Amino acid sequence: MVNRSRRPRRARLLAIPLAAIGLVLGMTHPALADNPTSTVVDSTRGGGMSVGLTFDDGPNPPDTLRLLGVLREHHVKAVFCLWGDHVRQHPEVVRRIVADGHTLCNHGMHHDDMAAWPAQKIRADLLETSAAIRAAVPGAHIPYFRAPYGSWGQTPTVAADLGMQALGWRLAVGDWDPPGTAELIRRLREGITPGAVVLLHDGGGDRSQTVDAVAAVIPALRSEGWHLSLPARRG
């Protein structure tokens, strides 16, 4: 989601004890309101033996471009949660993401913690981010929003009002502090559960280990009967 010195405080608190047993789990988010569109989803639309790959903090050449090559080779579609500042720096990479048929997610303009923000300020940030994405790709469809640091506050409701589903995760493998490709592979293989959305990163630092791990894990999962899916949407 960002340089890992700024990695989500809440996610880090969860990660420390779990990392000791080899995997880092993300938060499973309950409904934040009766309106189903303001629920934070963390499961795939297919359920069962499916898993959804999501990538935060890009676009970030060259890692994003190499990741796109891996996904293309294995015919996998993923969700890219885009950081607005990075979108403005690398609009051509956003165009590549869309051209390859992947799904876009608004990840905030400056990767700020919005947990305590009033709704009006959140709305302005999300609108600015979506505008930056659409400046790169006119008319781009942006069906998801993911809060930086997993700090939700009022963001799911505001995102729903703007037509975006709040997107959480069930598994975060801690690639913001790269532990080595072999360790990332192990955390993915041991941590993935049926229907899980997985949080990974293509930006916010050197993500070459993440790309290498994804390249190894996709064929291994498929050989065991898993299929790669997109996250659910509600409402």
PDB file of C-alpha atoms in Angstrom:
ATOM      1  CA  MET A   1       0.000   0.000   0.000  1.00  0.00           C
ATOM      2  CA  VAL A   2       2.987   2.303   0.538  1.00  0.00           C
ATOM      3  CA  ASN A   3       6.570   2.437   1.730  1.00  0.00           C
ATOM      4  CA  ARG A   4       6.318  -0.011   4.589  1.00  0.00           C
ATOM      5  CA  SER A   5       7.405   2.528   7.173  1.00  0.00           C
ATOM      6  CA  ARG A   6       3.854   3.789   6.578  1.00  0.00           C
ATOM      7  CA  ARG A   7       2.226   0.355   6.384  1.00  0.00           C
ATOM      8  CA  PRO A   8      -1.257   0.303   7.958  1.00  0.00           C
ATOM      9  CA  ARG A   9      -1.072   0.533  11.718  1.00  0.00           C
ATOM     10  CA  ARG A  10      -4.048  -1.769  12.224  1.00  0.00           C
ATOM     11  CA  ALA A  11      -2.818  -4.324   9.732  1.00  0.00           C
ATOM     12  CA  ARG A  12       0.650  -4.255  11.307  1.00  0.00           C
ATOM     13  CA  LEU A  13      -0.787  -4.973  14.756  1.00  0.00           C
ATOM     14  CA  LEU A  14      -2.428  -8.052  13.312  1.00  0.00           C
ATOM     15  CA  ALA A  15       0.649  -9.044  11.358  1.00  0.00           C
ATOM     16  CA  ILE A  16       3.197  -9.166  14.152  1.00  0.00           C
ATOM     17  CA  PRO A  17       1.855 -12.148  16.129  1.00  0.00           C
ATOM     18  CA  LEU A  18       0.706 -14.057  13.047  1.00  0.00           C
ATOM     19  CA  ALA A  19       3.961 -13.625  11.192  1.00  0.00           C
ATOM     20  CA  ALA A  20       5.557 -15.821  13.824  1.00  0.00           C
ATOM     21  CA  ILE A  21       3.545 -18.784  12.534  1.00  0.00           C
ATOM     22  CA  GLY A  22       4.261 -17.994   8.926  1.00  0.00           C
ATOM     23  CA  LEU A  23       1.344 -16.039   7.521  1.00  0.00           C
ATOM     24  CA  VAL A  24      -0.316 -12.702   7.946  1.00  0.00           C
ATOM     25  CA  LEU A  25      -4.094 -12.517   7.859  1.00  0.00           C
ATOM     26  CA  GLY A  26      -6.022  -9.407   6.879  1.00  0.00           C
ATOM     27  CA  MET A  27      -9.101  -8.238   8.715  1.00  0.00           C
ATOM     28  CA  THR A  28     -12.456  -9.777   7.917  1.00  0.00           C
ATOM     29  CA  HIS A  29     -14.773  -6.822   7.824  1.00  0.00           C
ATOM     30  CA  PRO A  30     -18.390  -6.987   9.038  1.00  0.00           C
ATOM     31  CA  ALA A  31     -21.132  -4.948   7.441  1.00  0.00           C
ATOM     32  CA  LEU A  32     -20.792  -1.318   8.424  1.00  0.00           C
ATOM     33  CA  ALA A  33     -24.418  -0.476   7.713  1.00  0.00           C
ATOM     34  CA  ASP A  34     -27.682  -2.119   6.725  1.00  0.00           C
ATOM     35  CA  ASN A  35     -27.068  -1.025   3.144  1.00  0.00           C
ATOM     36  CA  PRO A  36     -25.205  -3.982   1.567  1.00  0.00           C
ATOM     37  CA  THR A  37     -23.262  -1.710  -0.754  1.00  0.00           C
ATOM     38  CA  SER A  38     -21.434  -0.242   2.257  1.00  0.00           C
ATOM     39  CA  THR A  39     -20.208  -3.675   3.355  1.00  0.00           C
ATOM     40  CA  VAL A  40     -16.500  -4.372   3.025  1.00  0.00           C
ATOM     41  CA  VAL A  41     -16.210  -7.519   0.920  1.00  0.00           C
ATOM     42  CA  ASP A  42     -13.308  -9.926   1.370  1.00  0.00           C
ATOM     43  CA  SER A  43     -14.491 -12.926  -0.655  1.00  0.00           C
ATOM     44  CA  THR A  44     -14.544 -13.910  -4.309  1.00  0.00           C
ATOM     45  CA  ARG A  45     -17.689 -13.859  -6.401  1.00  0.00           C
ATOM     46  CA  GLY A  46     -17.329 -17.553  -7.202  1.00  0.00           C
ATOM     47  CA  GLY A  47     -16.703 -18.936  -3.716  1.00  0.00           C
ATOM     48  CA  GLY A  48     -15.526 -22.511  -3.327  1.00  0.00           C
ATOM     49  CA  MET A  49     -12.004 -23.315  -4.525  1.00  0.00           C
ATOM     50  CA  SER A  50     -11.394 -19.807  -5.792  1.00  0.00           C
ATOM     51  CA  VAL A  51      -9.036 -17.011  -4.842  1.00  0.00           C
ATOM     52  CA  GLY A  52      -8.916 -13.363  -5.859  1.00  0.00           C
ATOM     53  CA  LEU A  53      -5.611 -11.553  -6.318  1.00  0.00           C
ATOM     54  CA  THR A  54      -5.514  -7.822  -5.612  1.00  0.00           C
ATOM     55  CA  PHE A  55      -2.519  -5.497  -5.916  1.00  0.00           C
ATOM     56  CA  ASP A  56      -2.118  -2.180  -4.093  1.00  0.00           C
ATOM     57  CA  ASP A  57      -0.107   1.025  -4.459  1.00  0.00           C
ATOM     58  CA  GLY A  58       0.664   1.005  -8.163  1.00  0.00           C
ATOM     59  CA  PRO A  59       1.180   1.780 -10.856  1.00  0.00           C
ATOM     60  CA  ASN A  60       4.874   1.152 -10.366  1.00  0.00           C
ATOM     61  CA  PRO A  61       7.029   0.356 -13.366  1.00  0.00           C
ATOM     62  CA  PRO A  62       8.855  -1.906 -13.826  1.00  0.00           C
ATOM     63  CA  ASP A  63       7.191  -4.235 -11.296  1.00  0.00           C
ATOM     64  CA  THR A  64       3.637  -3.551 -12.456  1.00  0.00           C
ATOM     65  CA  LEU A  65       4.594  -4.169 -16.068  1.00  0.00           C
ATOM     66  CA  ARG A  66       6.346  -7.439 -15.230  1.00  0.00           C
ATOM     67  CA  LEU A  67       3.373  -8.503 -13.119  1.00  0.00           C
ATOM     68  CA  LEU A  68       1.056  -7.815 -16.037  1.00  0.00           C
ATOM     69  CA  GLY A  69       3.207 -10.122 -18.134  1.00  0.00           C
ATOM     70  CA  VAL A  70       2.907 -12.900 -15.543  1.00  0.00           C
ATOM     71  CA  LEU A  71      -0.871 -12.507 -15.308  1.00  0.00           C
ATOM     72  CA  ARG A  72      -1.184 -12.459 -19.092  1.00  0.00           C
ATOM     73  CA  GLU A  73       0.901 -15.623 -19.421  1.00  0.00           C
ATOM     74  CA  HIS A  74      -1.385 -17.469 -17.010  1.00  0.00           C
ATOM     75  CA  HIS A  75      -4.647 -15.902 -18.237  1.00  0.00           C
ATOM     76  CA  VAL A  76      -5.444 -14.422 -14.826  1.00  0.00           C
ATOM     77  CA  LYS A  77      -7.471 -11.286 -14.170  1.00  0.00           C
ATOM     78  CA  ALA A  78      -6.799  -9.297 -10.995  1.00  0.00           C
ATOM     79  CA  VAL A  79      -7.801  -6.079  -9.246  1.00  0.00           C
ATOM     80  CA  PHE A  80      -5.350  -3.170  -9.184  1.00  0.00           C
ATOM     81  CA  CYS A  81      -5.919  -0.688  -6.353  1.00  0.00           C
ATOM     82  CA  LEU A  82      -4.405   2.511  -7.717  1.00  0.00           C
ATOM     83  CA  TRP A  83      -2.749   5.284  -5.712  1.00  0.00           C
ATOM     84  CA  GLY A  84      -3.721   8.589  -7.307  1.00  0.00           C
ATOM     85  CA  ASP A  85      -0.303  10.251  -7.126  1.00  0.00           C
ATOM     86  CA  HIS A  86       1.232   7.240  -8.866  1.00  0.00           C
ATOM     87  CA  VAL A  87      -1.493   7.251 -11.502  1.00  0.00           C
ATOM     88  CA  ARG A  88      -0.519  10.805 -12.424  1.00  0.00           C
ATOM     89  CA  GLN A  89       3.144   9.798 -12.608  1.00  0.00           C
ATOM     90  CA  HIS A  90       2.573   6.699 -14.755  1.00  0.00           C
ATOM     91  CA  PRO A  91      -0.681   7.019 -16.721  1.00  0.00           C
ATOM     92  CA  GLU A  92       0.676   4.792 -19.482  1.00  0.00           C
ATOM     93  CA  VAL A  93       0.872   1.874 -17.024  1.00  0.00           C
ATOM     94  CA  VAL A  94      -2.759   2.395 -16.036  1.00  0.00           C
ATOM     95  CA  ARG A  95      -3.639   2.149 -19.704  1.00  0.00           C
ATOM     96  CA  ARG A  96      -1.762  -1.151 -19.903  1.00  0.00           C
ATOM     97  CA  ILE A  97      -3.644  -2.488 -16.887  1.00  0.00           C
ATOM     98  CA  VAL A  98      -6.977  -1.658 -18.497  1.00  0.00           C
ATOM     99  CA  ALA A  99      -5.916  -2.907 -21.926  1.00  0.00           C
ATOM    100  CA  ASP A 100      -5.124  -6.285 -20.360  1.00  0.00           C
ATOM    101  CA  GLY A 101      -8.655  -6.510 -18.983  1.00  0.00           C
ATOM    102  CA  HIS A 102      -7.983  -6.083 -15.283  1.00  0.00           C
ATOM    103  CA  THR A 103     -10.328  -4.421 -12.803  1.00  0.00           C
ATOM    104  CA  LEU A 104      -9.609  -1.028 -11.242  1.00  0.00           C
ATOM    105  CA  CYS A 105      -9.907   0.014  -7.615  1.00  0.00           C
ATOM    106  CA  ASN A 106      -9.639   3.515  -6.124  1.00  0.00           C
ATOM    107  CA  HIS A 107      -6.996   3.493  -3.356  1.00  0.00           C
ATOM    108  CA  GLY A 108      -7.010   7.175  -2.481  1.00  0.00           C
ATOM    109  CA  MET A 109      -5.133  10.127  -3.875  1.00  0.00           C
ATOM    110  CA  HIS A 110      -2.204  10.422  -1.463  1.00  0.00           C
ATOM    111  CA  HIS A 111      -2.519   7.174   0.548  1.00  0.00           C
ATOM    112  CA  ASP A 112      -3.820   8.998   3.607  1.00  0.00           C
ATOM    113  CA  ASP A 113      -5.387   7.388   6.660  1.00  0.00           C
ATOM    114  CA  MET A 114      -9.053   8.408   6.265  1.00  0.00           C
ATOM    115  CA  ALA A 115     -10.441   6.687   9.371  1.00  0.00           C
ATOM    116  CA  ALA A 116     -11.244   9.943  11.181  1.00  0.00           C
ATOM    117  CA  TRP A 117     -12.113  12.022   8.139  1.00  0.00           C
ATOM    118  CA  PRO A 118     -15.586  13.518   7.688  1.00  0.00           C
ATOM    119  CA  ALA A 119     -17.618  12.222   4.771  1.00  0.00           C
ATOM    120  CA  GLN A 120     -17.189  15.396   2.700  1.00  0.00           C
ATOM    121  CA  LYS A 121     -13.380  15.206   2.833  1.00  0.00           C
ATOM    122  CA  ILE A 122     -13.430  11.503   1.963  1.00  0.00           C
ATOM    123  CA  ARG A 123     -15.701  12.175  -0.974  1.00  0.00           C
ATOM    124  CA  ALA A 124     -13.385  14.874  -2.326  1.00  0.00           C
ATOM    125  CA  ASP A 125     -10.379  12.538  -2.119  1.00  0.00           C
ATOM    126  CA  LEU A 126     -12.155   9.653  -3.837  1.00  0.00           C
ATOM    127  CA  LEU A 127     -13.465  11.915  -6.583  1.00  0.00           C
ATOM    128  CA  GLU A 128      -9.981  13.347  -7.187  1.00  0.00           C
ATOM    129  CA  THR A 129      -8.517   9.851  -7.399  1.00  0.00           C
ATOM    130  CA  SER A 130     -11.175   8.628  -9.819  1.00  0.00           C
ATOM    131  CA  ALA A 131     -10.661  11.749 -11.922  1.00  0.00           C
ATOM    132  CA  ALA A 132      -6.915  11.037 -12.099  1.00  0.00           C
ATOM    133  CA  ILE A 133      -7.615   7.480 -13.227  1.00  0.00           C
ATOM    134  CA  ARG A 134     -10.069   8.662 -15.873  1.00  0.00           C
ATOM    135  CA  ALA A 135      -7.614  11.273 -17.088  1.00  0.00           C
ATOM    136  CA  ALA A 136      -5.335   8.341 -17.905  1.00  0.00           C
ATOM    137  CA  VAL A 137      -8.162   6.131 -19.212  1.00  0.00           C
ATOM    138  CA  PRO A 138     -11.228   8.167 -20.219  1.00  0.00           C
ATOM    139  CA  GLY A 139     -14.438   6.488 -19.151  1.00  0.00           C
ATOM    140  CA  ALA A 140     -12.647   3.903 -17.005  1.00  0.00           C
ATOM    141  CA  HIS A 141     -14.912   1.716 -14.857  1.00  0.00           C
ATOM    142  CA  ILE A 142     -13.814   1.781 -11.187  1.00  0.00           C
ATOM    143  CA  PRO A 143     -16.020  -0.660  -9.270  1.00  0.00           C
ATOM    144  CA  TYR A 144     -13.999  -0.917  -6.048  1.00  0.00           C
ATOM    145  CA  PHE A 145     -12.468   1.237  -3.325  1.00  0.00           C
ATOM    146  CA  ARG A 146      -9.878   0.099  -0.787  1.00  0.00           C
ATOM    147  CA  ALA A 147      -9.008   2.297   2.186  1.00  0.00           C
ATOM    148  CA  PRO A 148      -5.297   3.007   2.653  1.00  0.00           C
ATOM    149  CA  TYR A 149      -3.972   1.149   5.709  1.00  0.00           C
ATOM    150  CA  GLY A 150      -7.287  -0.710   5.943  1.00  0.00           C
ATOM    151  CA  SER A 151      -8.534   2.275   7.990  1.00  0.00           C
ATOM    152  CA  TRP A 152     -12.158   2.353   6.946  1.00  0.00           C
ATOM    153  CA  GLY A 153     -14.019   4.937   9.053  1.00  0.00           C
ATOM    154  CA  GLN A 154     -16.841   6.320   6.905  1.00  0.00           C
ATOM    155  CA  THR A 155     -15.156   5.401   3.630  1.00  0.00           C
ATOM    156  CA  PRO A 156     -17.322   2.368   2.729  1.00  0.00           C
ATOM    157  CA  THR A 157     -20.518   4.400   2.850  1.00  0.00           C
ATOM    158  CA  VAL A 158     -19.014   7.292   0.878  1.00  0.00           C
ATOM    159  CA  ALA A 159     -17.565   4.877  -1.672  1.00  0.00           C
ATOM    160  CA  ALA A 160     -20.955   3.167  -2.039  1.00  0.00           C
ATOM    161  CA  ASP A 161     -22.588   6.539  -2.702  1.00  0.00           C
ATOM    162  CA  LEU A 162     -20.065   6.979  -5.523  1.00  0.00           C
ATOM    163  CA  GLY A 163     -20.828   3.540  -6.949  1.00  0.00           C
ATOM    164  CA  MET A 164     -17.793   1.728  -5.546  1.00  0.00           C
ATOM    165  CA  GLN A 165     -17.780  -1.420  -3.422  1.00  0.00           C
ATOM    166  CA  ALA A 166     -15.405  -1.334  -0.435  1.00  0.00           C
ATOM    167  CA  LEU A 167     -12.829  -4.079  -0.946  1.00  0.00           C
ATOM    168  CA  GLY A 168     -11.094  -5.767   1.971  1.00  0.00           C
ATOM    169  CA  TRP A 169      -9.092  -8.987   2.157  1.00  0.00           C
ATOM    170  CA  ARG A 170      -8.822 -12.267   4.015  1.00  0.00           C
ATOM    171  CA  LEU A 171      -5.119 -12.797   3.571  1.00  0.00           C
ATOM    172  CA  ALA A 172      -2.264 -10.291   3.637  1.00  0.00           C
ATOM    173  CA  VAL A 173       1.139 -11.901   3.228  1.00  0.00           C
ATOM    174  CA  GLY A 174       3.229  -8.993   4.472  1.00  0.00           C
ATOM    175  CA  ASP A 175       5.000  -8.202   1.228  1.00  0.00           C
ATOM    176  CA  TRP A 176       5.320  -4.549   2.261  1.00  0.00           C
ATOM    177  CA  ASP A 177       8.442  -5.710   4.166  1.00  0.00           C
ATOM    178  CA  PRO A 178       9.795  -8.147   1.571  1.00  0.00           C
ATOM    179  CA  PRO A 179      10.758 -11.379   3.417  1.00  0.00           C
ATOM    180  CA  GLY A 180      12.129 -13.225   0.374  1.00  0.00           C
ATOM    181  CA  THR A 181      10.336 -14.895  -2.502  1.00  0.00           C
ATOM    182  CA  ALA A 182      10.342 -18.350  -0.912  1.00  0.00           C
ATOM    183  CA  GLU A 183       8.705 -17.000   2.236  1.00  0.00           C
ATOM    184  CA  LEU A 184       6.041 -15.176   0.256  1.00  0.00           C
ATOM    185  CA  ILE A 185       5.281 -18.369  -1.645  1.00  0.00           C
ATOM    186  CA  ARG A 186       4.961 -20.264   1.630  1.00  0.00           C
ATOM    187  CA  ARG A 187       2.657 -17.658   3.149  1.00  0.00           C
ATOM    188  CA  LEU A 188       0.441 -17.733   0.095  1.00  0.00           C
ATOM    189  CA  ARG A 189       0.292 -21.532  -0.112  1.00  0.00           C
ATOM    190  CA  GLU A 190      -0.417 -21.915   3.610  1.00  0.00           C
ATOM    191  CA  GLY A 191      -2.681 -18.902   4.018  1.00  0.00           C
ATOM    192  CA  ILE A 192      -5.087 -19.115   1.077  1.00  0.00           C
ATOM    193  CA  THR A 193      -8.542 -20.384   1.992  1.00  0.00           C
ATOM    194  CA  PRO A 194     -11.579 -21.008  -0.252  1.00  0.00           C
ATOM    195  CA  GLY A 195     -13.068 -17.782  -1.551  1.00  0.00           C
ATOM    196  CA  ALA A 196     -10.340 -15.544  -0.129  1.00  0.00           C
ATOM    197  CA  VAL A 197      -9.366 -12.141  -1.478  1.00  0.00           C
ATOM    198  CA  VAL A 198      -5.593 -11.789  -1.158  1.00  0.00           C
ATOM    199  CA  LEU A 199      -3.801  -8.487  -0.547  1.00  0.00           C
ATOM    200  CA  LEU A 200      -0.526  -8.071  -2.426  1.00  0.00           C
ATOM    201  CA  HIS A 201       1.433  -5.067  -3.695  1.00  0.00           C
ATOM    202  CA  ASP A 202       2.818  -4.001  -7.037  1.00  0.00           C
ATOM    203  CA  GLY A 203       3.820  -0.546  -5.771  1.00  0.00           C
ATOM    204  CA  GLY A 204       5.171   1.280  -2.738  1.00  0.00           C
ATOM    205  CA  GLY A 205       8.686  -0.080  -3.128  1.00  0.00           C
ATOM    206  CA  ASP A 206      10.581  -2.893  -4.824  1.00  0.00           C
ATOM    207  CA  ARG A 207       7.943  -5.551  -5.481  1.00  0.00           C
ATOM    208  CA  SER A 208      10.085  -7.959  -7.509  1.00  0.00           C
ATOM    209  CA  GLN A 209       9.713 -10.638  -4.803  1.00  0.00           C
ATOM    210  CA  THR A 210       5.937 -10.356  -4.998  1.00  0.00           C
ATOM    211  CA  VAL A 211       5.967 -10.741  -8.776  1.00  0.00           C
ATOM    212  CA  ASP A 212       8.226 -13.786  -8.525  1.00  0.00           C
ATOM    213  CA  ALA A 213       5.998 -15.336  -5.862  1.00  0.00           C
ATOM    214  CA  VAL A 214       2.849 -14.782  -7.905  1.00  0.00           C
ATOM    215  CA  ALA A 215       4.512 -16.349 -10.944  1.00  0.00           C
ATOM    216  CA  ALA A 216       5.270 -19.476  -8.909  1.00  0.00           C
ATOM    217  CA  VAL A 217       2.004 -19.736  -6.996  1.00  0.00           C
ATOM    218  CA  ILE A 218      -0.523 -19.414  -9.835  1.00  0.00           C
ATOM    219  CA  PRO A 219       0.417 -22.671 -11.602  1.00  0.00           C
ATOM    220  CA  ALA A 220       0.768 -24.467  -8.262  1.00  0.00           C
ATOM    221  CA  LEU A 221      -2.726 -23.432  -7.201  1.00  0.00           C
ATOM    222  CA  ARG A 222      -4.225 -24.444 -10.525  1.00  0.00           C
ATOM    223  CA  SER A 223      -2.599 -27.860 -10.329  1.00  0.00           C
ATOM    224  CA  GLU A 224      -4.483 -28.365  -7.047  1.00  0.00           C
ATOM    225  CA  GLY A 225      -7.850 -27.405  -8.535  1.00  0.00           C
ATOM    226  CA  TRP A 226      -8.030 -23.754  -7.513  1.00  0.00           C
ATOM    227  CA  HIS A 227      -9.303 -21.129  -9.936  1.00  0.00           C
ATOM    228  CA  LEU A 228      -8.545 -17.433  -9.984  1.00  0.00           C
ATOM    229  CA  SER A 229     -11.576 -15.190  -9.613  1.00  0.00           C
ATOM    230  CA  LEU A 230     -12.545 -11.575  -8.978  1.00  0.00           C
ATOM    231  CA  PRO A 231     -13.931 -10.240  -5.682  1.00  0.00           C
ATOM    232  CA  ALA A 232     -17.632 -10.172  -4.945  1.00  0.00           C
ATOM    233  CA  ARG A 233     -19.856  -7.140  -5.202  1.00  0.00           C
ATOM    234  CA  ARG A 234     -22.990  -6.548  -3.160  1.00  0.00           C
ATOM    235  CA  GLY A 235     -26.039  -4.397  -3.600  1.00  0.00           C
TER     236      GLY A 235
END
